[in-house]
Short mmCIF file of C-alpha atoms in Angstrom, two decimals:
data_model
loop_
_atom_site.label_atom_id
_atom_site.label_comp_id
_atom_site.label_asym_id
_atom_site.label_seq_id
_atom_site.Cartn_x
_atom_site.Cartn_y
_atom_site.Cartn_z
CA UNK C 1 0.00 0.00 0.00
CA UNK C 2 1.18 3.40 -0.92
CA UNK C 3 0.33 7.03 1.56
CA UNK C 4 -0.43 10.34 0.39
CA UNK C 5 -0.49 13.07 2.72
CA UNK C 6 -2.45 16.19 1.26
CA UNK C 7 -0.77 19.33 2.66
CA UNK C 8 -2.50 21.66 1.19
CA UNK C 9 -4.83 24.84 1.31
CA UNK C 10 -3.87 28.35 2.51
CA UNK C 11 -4.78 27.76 6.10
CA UNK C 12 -6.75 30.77 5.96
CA UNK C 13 -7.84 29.97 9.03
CA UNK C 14 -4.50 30.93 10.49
CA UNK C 15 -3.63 33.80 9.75
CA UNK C 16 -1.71 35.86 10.34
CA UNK C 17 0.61 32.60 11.28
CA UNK C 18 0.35 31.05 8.10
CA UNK C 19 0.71 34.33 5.55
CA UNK C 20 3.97 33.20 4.93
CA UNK C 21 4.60 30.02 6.59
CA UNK C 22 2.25 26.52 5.23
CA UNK C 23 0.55 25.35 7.99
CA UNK C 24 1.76 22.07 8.08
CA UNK C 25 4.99 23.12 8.98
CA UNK C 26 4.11 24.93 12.25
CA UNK C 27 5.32 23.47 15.35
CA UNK C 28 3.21 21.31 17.53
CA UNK C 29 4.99 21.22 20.49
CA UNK C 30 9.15 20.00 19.23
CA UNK C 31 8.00 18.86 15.83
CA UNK C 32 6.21 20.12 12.78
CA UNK C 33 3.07 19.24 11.85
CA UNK C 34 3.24 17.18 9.20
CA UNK C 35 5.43 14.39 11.37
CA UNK C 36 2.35 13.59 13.00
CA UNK C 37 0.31 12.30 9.89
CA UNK C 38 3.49 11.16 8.38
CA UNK C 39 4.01 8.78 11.84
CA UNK C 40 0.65 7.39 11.09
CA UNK C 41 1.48 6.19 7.39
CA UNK C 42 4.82 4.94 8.82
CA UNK C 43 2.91 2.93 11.81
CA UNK C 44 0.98 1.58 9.33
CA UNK C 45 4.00 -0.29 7.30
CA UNK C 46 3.70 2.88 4.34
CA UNK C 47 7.00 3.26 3.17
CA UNK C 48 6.03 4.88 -0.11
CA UNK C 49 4.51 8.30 0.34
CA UNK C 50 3.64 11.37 -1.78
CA UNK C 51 3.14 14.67 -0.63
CA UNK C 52 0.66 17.03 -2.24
CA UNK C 53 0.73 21.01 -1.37
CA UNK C 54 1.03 24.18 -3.60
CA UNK C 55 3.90 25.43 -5.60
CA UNK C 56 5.15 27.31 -3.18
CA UNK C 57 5.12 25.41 -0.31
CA UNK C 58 5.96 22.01 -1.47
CA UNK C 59 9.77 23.02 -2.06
CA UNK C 60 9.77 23.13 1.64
CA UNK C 61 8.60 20.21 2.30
CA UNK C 62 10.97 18.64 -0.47
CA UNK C 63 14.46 20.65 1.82
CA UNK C 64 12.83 19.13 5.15
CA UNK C 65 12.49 15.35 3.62
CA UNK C 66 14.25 14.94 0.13
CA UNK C 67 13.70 11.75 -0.65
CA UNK C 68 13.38 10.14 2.43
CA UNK C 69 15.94 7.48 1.76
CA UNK C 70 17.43 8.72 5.24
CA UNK C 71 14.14 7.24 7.21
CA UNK C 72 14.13 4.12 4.69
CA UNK C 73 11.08 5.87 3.05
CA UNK C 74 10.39 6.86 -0.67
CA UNK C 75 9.29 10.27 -0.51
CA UNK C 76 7.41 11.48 -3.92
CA UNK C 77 5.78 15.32 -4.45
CA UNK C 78 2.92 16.92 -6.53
CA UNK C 79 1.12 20.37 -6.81
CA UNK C 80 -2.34 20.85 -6.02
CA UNK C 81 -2.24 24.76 -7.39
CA UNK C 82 -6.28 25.25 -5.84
CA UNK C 83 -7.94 23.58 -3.02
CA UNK C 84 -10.54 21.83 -5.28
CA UNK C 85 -11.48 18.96 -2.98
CA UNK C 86 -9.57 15.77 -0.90
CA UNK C 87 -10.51 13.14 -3.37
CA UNK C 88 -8.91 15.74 -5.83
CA UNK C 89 -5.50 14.09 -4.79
CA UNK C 90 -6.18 10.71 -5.86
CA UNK C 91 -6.07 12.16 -9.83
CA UNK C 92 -3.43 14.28 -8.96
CA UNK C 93 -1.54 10.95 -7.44
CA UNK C 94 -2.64 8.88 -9.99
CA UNK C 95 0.73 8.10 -10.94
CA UNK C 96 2.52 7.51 -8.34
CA UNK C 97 -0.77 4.97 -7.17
CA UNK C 98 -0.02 3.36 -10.06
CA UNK C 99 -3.02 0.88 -9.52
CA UNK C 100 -1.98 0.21 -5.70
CA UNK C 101 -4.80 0.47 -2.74
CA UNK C 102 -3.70 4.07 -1.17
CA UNK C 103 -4.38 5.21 2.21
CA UNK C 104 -4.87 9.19 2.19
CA UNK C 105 -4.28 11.31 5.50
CA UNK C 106 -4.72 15.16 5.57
CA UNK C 107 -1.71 16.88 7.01
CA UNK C 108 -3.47 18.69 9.53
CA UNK C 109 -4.99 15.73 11.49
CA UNK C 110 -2.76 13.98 14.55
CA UNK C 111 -4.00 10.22 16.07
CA UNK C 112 -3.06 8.86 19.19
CA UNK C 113 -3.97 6.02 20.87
CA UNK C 114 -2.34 2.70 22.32
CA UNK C 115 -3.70 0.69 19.83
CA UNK C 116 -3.46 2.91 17.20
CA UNK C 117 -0.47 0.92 15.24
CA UNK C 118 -2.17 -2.21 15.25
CA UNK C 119 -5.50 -0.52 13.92
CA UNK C 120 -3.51 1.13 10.81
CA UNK C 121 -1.92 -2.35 9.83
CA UNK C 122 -4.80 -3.48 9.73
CA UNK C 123 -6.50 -1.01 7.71
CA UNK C 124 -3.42 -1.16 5.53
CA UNK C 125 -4.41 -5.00 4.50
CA UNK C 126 -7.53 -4.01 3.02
CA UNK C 127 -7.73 -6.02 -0.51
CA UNK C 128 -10.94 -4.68 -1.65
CA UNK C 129 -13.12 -1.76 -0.76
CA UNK C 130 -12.62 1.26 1.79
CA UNK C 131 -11.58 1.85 5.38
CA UNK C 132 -12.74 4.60 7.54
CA UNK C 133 -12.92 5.75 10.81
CA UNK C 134 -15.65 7.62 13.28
CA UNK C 135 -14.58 9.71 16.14
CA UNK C 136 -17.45 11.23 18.25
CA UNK C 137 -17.00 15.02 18.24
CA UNK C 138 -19.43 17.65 20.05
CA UNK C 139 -19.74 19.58 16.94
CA UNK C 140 -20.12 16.98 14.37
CA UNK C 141 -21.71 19.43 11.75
CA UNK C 142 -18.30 21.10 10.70
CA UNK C 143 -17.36 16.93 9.77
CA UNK C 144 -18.66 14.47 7.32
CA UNK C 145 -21.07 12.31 9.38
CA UNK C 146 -22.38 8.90 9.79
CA UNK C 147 -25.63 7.74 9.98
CA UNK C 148 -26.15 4.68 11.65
CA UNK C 149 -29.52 2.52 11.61
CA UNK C 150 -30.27 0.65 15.16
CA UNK C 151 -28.04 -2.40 14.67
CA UNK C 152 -25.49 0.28 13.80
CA UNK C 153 -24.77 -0.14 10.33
CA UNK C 154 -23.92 2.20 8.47
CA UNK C 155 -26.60 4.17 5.97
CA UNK C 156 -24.70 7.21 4.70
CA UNK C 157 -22.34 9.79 5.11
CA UNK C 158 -23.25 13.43 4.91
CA UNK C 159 -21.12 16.34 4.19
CA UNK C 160 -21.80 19.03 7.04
CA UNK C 161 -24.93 18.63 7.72
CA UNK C 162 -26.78 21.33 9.55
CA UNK C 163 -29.31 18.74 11.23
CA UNK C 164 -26.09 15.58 11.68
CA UNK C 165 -28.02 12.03 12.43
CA UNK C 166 -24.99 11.43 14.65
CA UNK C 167 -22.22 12.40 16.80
CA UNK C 168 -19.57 10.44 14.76
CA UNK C 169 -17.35 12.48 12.14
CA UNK C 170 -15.26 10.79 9.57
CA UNK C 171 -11.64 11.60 10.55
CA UNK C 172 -9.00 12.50 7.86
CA UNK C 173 -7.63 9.31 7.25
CA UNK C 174 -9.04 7.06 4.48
CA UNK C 175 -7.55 3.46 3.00
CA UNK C 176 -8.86 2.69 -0.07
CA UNK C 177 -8.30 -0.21 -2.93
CA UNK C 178 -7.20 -0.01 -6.10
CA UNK C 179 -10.12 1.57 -7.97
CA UNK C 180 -10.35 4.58 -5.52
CA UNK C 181 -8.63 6.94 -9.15
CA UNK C 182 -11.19 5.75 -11.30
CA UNK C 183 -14.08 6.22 -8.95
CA UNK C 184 -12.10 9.53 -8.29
CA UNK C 185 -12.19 10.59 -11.46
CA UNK C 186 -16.35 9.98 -12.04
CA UNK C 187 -17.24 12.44 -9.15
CA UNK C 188 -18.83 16.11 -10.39
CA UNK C 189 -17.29 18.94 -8.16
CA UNK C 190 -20.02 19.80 -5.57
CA UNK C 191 -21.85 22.94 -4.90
CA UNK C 192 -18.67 24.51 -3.41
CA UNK C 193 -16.56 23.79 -6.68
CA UNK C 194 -15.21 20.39 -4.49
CA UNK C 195 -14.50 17.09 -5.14
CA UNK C 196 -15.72 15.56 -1.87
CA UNK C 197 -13.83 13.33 0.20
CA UNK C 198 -17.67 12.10 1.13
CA UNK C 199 -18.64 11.63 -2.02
CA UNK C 200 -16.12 9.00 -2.88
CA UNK C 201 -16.77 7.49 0.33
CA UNK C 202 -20.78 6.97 -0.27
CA UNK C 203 -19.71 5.73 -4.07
CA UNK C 204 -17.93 2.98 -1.98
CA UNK C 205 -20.71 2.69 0.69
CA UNK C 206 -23.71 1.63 -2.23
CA UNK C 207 -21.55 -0.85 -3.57
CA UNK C 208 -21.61 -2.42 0.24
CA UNK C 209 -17.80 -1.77 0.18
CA UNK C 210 -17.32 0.41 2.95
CA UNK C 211 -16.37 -0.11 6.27
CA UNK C 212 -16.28 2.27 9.05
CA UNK C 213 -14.27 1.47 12.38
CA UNK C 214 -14.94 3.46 15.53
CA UNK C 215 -12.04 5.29 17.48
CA UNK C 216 -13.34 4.78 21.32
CA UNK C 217 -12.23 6.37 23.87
CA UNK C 218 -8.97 5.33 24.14
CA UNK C 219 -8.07 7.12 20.92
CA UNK C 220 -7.24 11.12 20.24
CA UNK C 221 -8.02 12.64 17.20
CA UNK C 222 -6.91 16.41 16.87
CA UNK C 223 -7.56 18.57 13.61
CA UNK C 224 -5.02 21.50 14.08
CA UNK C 225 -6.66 23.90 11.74
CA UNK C 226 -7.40 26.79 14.24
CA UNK C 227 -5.18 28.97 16.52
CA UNK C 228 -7.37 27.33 19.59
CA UNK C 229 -6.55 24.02 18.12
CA UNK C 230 -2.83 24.24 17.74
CA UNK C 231 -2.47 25.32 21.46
CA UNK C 232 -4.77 22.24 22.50
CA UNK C 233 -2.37 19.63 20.59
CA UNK C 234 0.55 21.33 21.65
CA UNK C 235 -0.39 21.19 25.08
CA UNK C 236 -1.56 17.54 24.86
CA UNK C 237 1.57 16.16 22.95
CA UNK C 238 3.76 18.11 25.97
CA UNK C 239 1.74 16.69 28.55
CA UNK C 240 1.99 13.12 27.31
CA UNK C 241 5.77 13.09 26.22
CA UNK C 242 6.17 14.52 29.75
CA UNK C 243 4.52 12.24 31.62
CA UNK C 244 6.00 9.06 29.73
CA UNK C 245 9.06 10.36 28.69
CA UNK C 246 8.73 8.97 24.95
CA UNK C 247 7.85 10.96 22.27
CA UNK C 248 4.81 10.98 19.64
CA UNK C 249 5.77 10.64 16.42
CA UNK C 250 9.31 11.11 16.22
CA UNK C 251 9.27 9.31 12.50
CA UNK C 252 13.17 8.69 13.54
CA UNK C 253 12.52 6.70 16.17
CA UNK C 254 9.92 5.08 13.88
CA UNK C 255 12.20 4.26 11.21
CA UNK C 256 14.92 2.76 13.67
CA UNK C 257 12.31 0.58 15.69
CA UNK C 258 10.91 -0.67 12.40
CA UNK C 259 14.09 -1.43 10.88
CA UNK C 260 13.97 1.11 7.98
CA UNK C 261 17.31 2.13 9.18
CA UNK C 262 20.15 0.68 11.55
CA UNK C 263 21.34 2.22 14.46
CA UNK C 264 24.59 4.46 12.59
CA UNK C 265 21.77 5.89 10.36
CA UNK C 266 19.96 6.91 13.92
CA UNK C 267 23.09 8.52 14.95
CA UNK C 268 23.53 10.26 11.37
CA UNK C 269 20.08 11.87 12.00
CA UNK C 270 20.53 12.77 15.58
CA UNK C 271 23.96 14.58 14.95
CA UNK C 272 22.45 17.32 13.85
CA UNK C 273 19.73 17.91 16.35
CA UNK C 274 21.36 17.13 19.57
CA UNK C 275 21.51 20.80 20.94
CA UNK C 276 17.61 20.49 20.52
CA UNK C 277 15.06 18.39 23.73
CA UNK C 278 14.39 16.15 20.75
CA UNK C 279 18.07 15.31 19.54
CA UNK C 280 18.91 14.54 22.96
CA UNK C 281 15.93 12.37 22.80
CA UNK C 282 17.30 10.43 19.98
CA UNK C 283 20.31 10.55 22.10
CA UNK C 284 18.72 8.10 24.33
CA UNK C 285 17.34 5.92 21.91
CA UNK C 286 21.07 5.27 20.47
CA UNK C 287 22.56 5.16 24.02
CA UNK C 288 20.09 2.95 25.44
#
């Protein structure tokens, strides 16, 4: 299976933070953004991943990763010049897919969860069909959300609704088989000029091919796209690492414990971090 991470947009939503900085590289907590989604492909056995943002902002993303033969990744990047949709990344990826399943997460959306690694290899496996996931939310009409029927399957998915028929939003993180460019492709653009993520996923759903597993409670989901939301995951990530003393997604440690790289190619990336909390983190990883 294959990973795209869509980093793109203008995070409008953030200014004045993100007039001249993308917002998937600002900080949360001792790491940018985008490590966060990137851990999650890399949890789930992704090795190959593509990164889509705008022309401006994808040559940073290209000087932070390169091709991520340092991690024991394959790191691959494409344009998106206008936001015109999520599922708007699947044509754009089509290929680097290359008629592969592809799991999609958007750069702006952290998961946490003890479980959580075994959950996204399992997702990964999928041979036919779709994978998604419901998180219960308070607000659950700024989401895509899923209506149930009393034995709790599942009857649709609606695009912010303003009257939802649950509590359960579809989180940013989709696995889909190898048809998910050609269903892509047959979507029209929706009132807002979109291709919608939910669209895609209810072509999947009448074809019964859609499953939907629920984060409980022992999961986080956090969608950083607001000033109030950046200080929440901040805080959250800080309070964790504190507690346990290990970190959440440091994609080095990832790499090493997964055996994309040995422990001299740990060392190589540490080197140059180690005046930083999170090189002498890596510090400990080698010395221990």
């Amino acid at each position: 299976m294959k990973g795209i991470i869509l980093a793109g947009g203008q995070g409008t939503r953030l200014f004045p933070a993100t007039q001249v900085v993308c917002k998937q590289l600002l900080p949360i907590y001792d790491k940018p953004m985008i490590y966060y989604p990137l851990s999650a492909l890399m949890l789930a056995g992704i090795r190959e991943i593509l990164i889509i943002s705008t022309p401006q902002d994808l040559p940073r993303f290209q000087s932070l990763f390169g091709d991520g033969r340092h991690l024991g990744l394959s790191f691959t990047y494409k344009e998106q010049p206008e936001p015109k949709g999520i599922a708007e990344a699947f044509i754009i990826g089509e290929e680097f897919i290359a008629g592969d399943p592809v799991c999609l997460i958007l750069g702006d959306n952290i998961f946490y969860g003890h479980s959580l690694p075994e959950m996204l290899k399992e997702a990964a496996g999928i041979q036919k069909g779709a994978v998604v996931f419901g998180y219960y939310v308070r607000d659950p009409q700024r989401y895509g959300v899923i209506e149930f029927d009393q034995q709790q399957k599942v009857l649709s998915i609606q695009e912010k609704p303003k009257n939802p028929k649950s509590n359960y939003a579809v989180v940013g993180l989709y696995f889909y088989d190898d048809r998910v460019v050609e269903l892509a492709k047959s979507l029209k653009p929706s009132g807002r000029g979109e291709l919608e993520i939910t669209d895609l996923n209810n072509l999947y759903l009448q074809q019964g091919q859609l499953s939907v597993k629920l984060m409980g409670r022992g999961y986080a989901w956090l969608d950083t796209g607001t000033h109030e939301s950046l200080v929440d995951a901040t805080l959250y990530v800080k309070t964790i690492e504190d507690r346990q003393g290990q970190s959440i997604a440091c994609i080095e440690e990832i790499a090493y414990t997964m055996g994309y790289i040995d422990k001299a190619g740990l060392q190589a990336l540490a080197g140059p971090l180690e005046k930083s909390g999170y090189g002498r983190y890596l510090r400990r990883l080698i010395e221990g």
